[in-house]
Amino acid sequence: MEQRKPVCLVIGAGSGIGGHVGKRFAAAGYHTVLCRRSDEEGLARLVAEIEENGGSASRQILNAAQDNTIEDLVAQTERDIGPIDVAVFNLGAQIGDRPLEETPYKTFELGWRLAVFALFRLGSALTPHMVDRGHGTILVTSATAAVRGNAGQHSHAGAMGGRRMLCQSLNAEFAPKGIHIAHILVDGPVESPDTLGKLLLGDDGYRKLLEEKGQGKDELIIPSELADTYFHIAQQHRSAWTHEIDLRPFTVLPWWNH
Amino acid sequence: MEQRKPVCLVIGAGSGIGGHVGKRFAAAGYHTVLCRRSDEEGLARLVAEIEENGGSASRQILNAAQDNTIEDLVAQTERDIGPIDVAVFNLGAQIGDRPLEETPYKTFELGWRLAVFALFRLGSALTPHMVDRGHGTILVTSATAAVRGNAGQHSHAGAMGGRRMLCQSLNAEFAPKGIHIAHILVDGPVESPDTLGKLLLGDDGYRKLLEEKGQGKDELIIPSELADTYFHIAQQHRSAWTHEIDLRPFTVLPWWNH
Amino acid sequence: MEQRKPVCLVIGAGSGIGGHVGKRFAAAGYHTVLCRRSDEEGLARLVAEIEENGGSASRQILNAAQDNTIEDLVAQTERDIGPIDVAVFNLGAQIGDRPLEETPYKTFELGWRLAVFALFRLGSALTPHMVDRGHGTILVTSATAAVRGNAGQHSHAGAMGGRRMLCQSLNAEFAPKGIHIAHILVDGPVESPDTLGKLLLGDDGYRKLLEEKGQGKDELIIPSELADTYFHIAQQHRSAWTHEIDLRPFTVLPWWNH
Amino acid sequence: MEQRKPVCLVIGAGSGIGGHVGKRFAAAGYHTVLCRRSDEEGLARLVAEIEENGGSASRQILNAAQDNTIEDLVAQTERDIGPIDVAVFNLGAQIGDRPLEETPYKTFELGWRLAVFALFRLGSALTPHMVDRGHGTILVTSATAAVRGNAGQHSHAGAMGGRRMLCQSLNAEFAPKGIHIAHILVDGPVESPDTLGKLLLGDDGYRKLLEEKGQGKDELIIPSELADTYFHIAQQHRSAWTHEIDLRPFTVLPWWNH
């Protein structure tokens, strides 16, 4: 009889951090449940790639901003696939730099819905299961905007600052119950065709950046390398858990430097 | 011909910080516009007290969580009363300590609406006026939960963390345009019949606390004393502006100590 | 019979912050004891200026890095002049930006002697008097380097980081005994012929900077304006004490921004 | 011809973190150079244990507070053993909680000599070698006292605060040159017979603590587990380096919580 694999749920599994973290856990023997809002085809390719490498994965298109989506995802995964051992919360809320007067109310609210409220909903849905089992891990991708506001970052920082304080609050309640919450401060640009490419720079800008700073030069975060740290944190012994960690390429100034 | 008084707008003018800050600015010659969600009678008494002391004030019941309320308030004040020189944003979002499973979605969302979104709306409505004039001050009351999450503080910290980062973002965009944004970290219990009294401790608990630590012992923040620091910050010369300041009673351990 | 004036002791009373803070307290009725390492003539002029304005001051050349100097100063002042009500610790340890290999051991050690050890010595000598009286204030000037290290700041940041943590430790022990400790984070360039002028930029560079950003433009901290905030903090009621506050000119980006 | 092993130098290799980190790197194929101030016998046992497990190690008694000791150690290791790939700076400066008046000047100075100056000396001696090679790693053990001062922590916090800022300054200069500097915030009690046992609690107190919270209960940091994170950080790809990370047992409240 086959033993059930531990389950790793990734919310926000695009071509950058989320997808690579999913692959990393799959390579280590987890069944990964990969969710993203769009690009069903890309998601299918990701699952296929994992399976070709001998891993196990499933996929789901998920609009995390909508009611009940995260709640249903957690319930279905627990019921149909298995106990969620690790959840990776990787929803971004970056919209680029915009002056206040070009930041519509709806945009600001959506930033909060994705960055803070969706995590609160995940925590509400998932922690009861993990508390029952006495263990579990929630890895939360975060950004520089969680530790300092900046010009044009009203929406992003106003959301990520809440995310960070929510992570500390979740940690205070649930760490003593065996649930490891980590706030992972990604403090540098990530090689990600979806986010950095389509969303922030456009295809041309992204290609140029890749040439200048990309693989080989290592001045952009390579998500498959970053994924090793996500995996390490999830494996830490409960006598030595990390709650907050920062990461950036060697040539990128930390957020506190000019 | 009488010279128009500078205007100080206080959003969240109850019996604690907001009301006393209003009185402090009125005593210094500002016309204060005092707003709170309920207790029209208490608000009227506050205006009367200011007027008896030779000051000038007006009042408005305001449900800041509702659409257009803050926006209309700013527009009407600018049009009917005068240019807003100082705005004091003093809406709290404290709900006491509650475990995650006793924190309803609506509560969590309301926390954000009051603590973050309402400030974003105030900023959006008010900064264009202040930028036109090349000066202005926005004083934002904040709380320990803005700098560290804690058990039971999912809603409060998840909101206040966003408030702090939003303040830093507002500061980054608007300080160079002459608008002074200050994030005032009130890191201790305040003598306030409304908040500490009715909301958190109940009347009996509050009376007991007052006896143990109140006036004379000075182990609760006396809001009229705190108001002096609000006033000082609003008077700082633009060559030496404070963005963040903490305050607590002398016997209260700072948030970073046990 | 004349009532004795309260005493304000300023360690590091040059042409910038220290001197102006001394003048501010003298203007408010304190007898100020002004100390600096050199320029006896400049110090005499400062005392004369205070006296011409109706204030009271005395002066002492003090090499704070030498054994017993601070200890003797405190003992003599307490004995011969009066109880020290406020001490302003304003010794800098800035040496400009230097790569590690150009930072000699002696320089690094001197940075610590002035920035940290001298404050520890002041605290050791002064707090017993203040504890006996049940009150007192120690205002510590600090710098950006206290909250973030930076390229070339090995000595300065390695020292100021210790200063900040020492201030928090002093506060934890002595605030409940009635001694107000404040860590004042001066996060911008100060108009100070001594420090910014002679030490860091040279006379020509300083003159040019003054023309570009100086008085009128208010893009350098004007120390007489900054002094108002020092004075305000020293007057705060013990129910609402500030431990940490930052200040900078309106156009200077805070340390956490780029 | 045998390939030379990479070298890991551990300064402060006692029975807790330092010794276990040394064993972890040795197990992964590093030659470890283990240094501590005293207990030559214990150090010899540590080397023997490593060798019995097929690893390679050497040892040196080192009084890091004395002139030239660290400098000579670096020079000799580079010359006689091999290029130092990883240095682990693990000197503590904890003296327990002591009120200011029971903190002698010598104690305060020694705290700085070990916590800050010794690291500055290590950096000065080692970074030129690493810069020449274009890579290297310096892992610095740090403590809660690096991020917040506390009652009785004048010496410890006054030193560790400087250590943290020095680490950030080293990082700012040397990360772009390929040298990975990590500040590892150990924010909880460590199972270490030397430090927690002999130094802080005494043998009986330590035994009792072990029974209450030790192995099996995992409420003290198990240094062999912690060592995995040190090792992971040293293996991070340069596109995703960590500068600061915190760790504590699952039931220990983080420093920012009560």
mmCIF file with all atom_site columns, C-alpha atoms in Angstrom, chain D residues 23 34 40-59:
data_model
loop_
_atom_site.group_PDB
_atom_site.id
_atom_site.type_symbol
_atom_site.label_atom_id
_atom_site.label_alt_id
_atom_site.label_comp_id
_atom_site.label_asym_id
_atom_site.label_entity_id
_atom_site.label_seq_id
_atom_site.pdbx_PDB_ins_code
_atom_site.Cartn_x
_atom_site.Cartn_y
_atom_site.Cartn_z
_atom_site.occupancy
_atom_site.B_iso_or_equiv
_atom_site.pdbx_formal_charge
_atom_site.auth_seq_id
_atom_site.auth_comp_id
_atom_site.auth_asym_id
_atom_site.auth_atom_id
_atom_site.pdbx_PDB_model_num
ATOM 1  C CA . LYS D 1 23 ? 30.435 19.737 13.104 1.00 0.00 ? 23 LYS D CA 1
ATOM 2  C CA . LEU D 1 34 ? 37.754 25.442 15.779 1.00 0.00 ? 34 LEU D CA 1
ATOM 3  C CA . GLU D 1 40 ? 41.507 22.793 25.489 1.00 0.00 ? 40 GLU D CA 1
ATOM 4  C CA . GLU D 1 41 ? 40.297 19.361 26.457 1.00 0.00 ? 41 GLU D CA 1
ATOM 5  C CA . GLY D 1 42 ? 36.746 19.991 25.313 1.00 0.00 ? 42 GLY D CA 1
ATOM 6  C CA . LEU D 1 43 ? 38.075 21.396 22.085 1.00 0.00 ? 43 LEU D CA 1
ATOM 7  C CA . ALA D 1 44 ? 40.223 18.318 21.542 1.00 0.00 ? 44 ALA D CA 1
ATOM 8  C CA . ARG D 1 45 ? 37.197 16.092 22.085 1.00 0.00 ? 45 ARG D CA 1
ATOM 9  C CA . LEU D 1 46 ? 35.279 18.099 19.500 1.00 0.00 ? 46 LEU D CA 1
ATOM 10 C CA . VAL D 1 47 ? 38.046 17.615 16.938 1.00 0.00 ? 47 VAL D CA 1
ATOM 11 C CA . ALA D 1 48 ? 38.227 13.916 17.782 1.00 0.00 ? 48 ALA D CA 1
ATOM 12 C CA . GLU D 1 49 ? 34.475 13.538 17.368 1.00 0.00 ? 49 GLU D CA 1
ATOM 13 C CA . ILE D 1 50 ? 34.635 15.177 13.952 1.00 0.00 ? 50 ILE D CA 1
ATOM 14 C CA . GLU D 1 51 ? 37.503 12.955 12.881 1.00 0.00 ? 51 GLU D CA 1
ATOM 15 C CA . GLU D 1 52 ? 35.781 9.797  14.110 1.00 0.00 ? 52 GLU D CA 1
ATOM 16 C CA . ASN D 1 53 ? 32.884 10.727 11.858 1.00 0.00 ? 53 ASN D CA 1
ATOM 17 C CA . GLY D 1 54 ? 35.224 10.942 8.902  1.00 0.00 ? 54 GLY D CA 1
ATOM 18 C CA . GLY D 1 55 ? 35.593 14.713 8.973  1.00 0.00 ? 55 GLY D CA 1
ATOM 19 C CA . SER D 1 56 ? 38.586 16.970 9.203  1.00 0.00 ? 56 SER D CA 1
ATOM 20 C CA . ALA D 1 57 ? 39.258 19.627 11.820 1.00 0.00 ? 57 ALA D CA 1
ATOM 21 C CA . SER D 1 58 ? 41.954 21.512 13.646 1.00 0.00 ? 58 SER D CA 1
ATOM 22 C CA . ARG D 1 59 ? 41.805 23.524 16.823 1.00 0.00 ? 59 ARG D CA 1
#
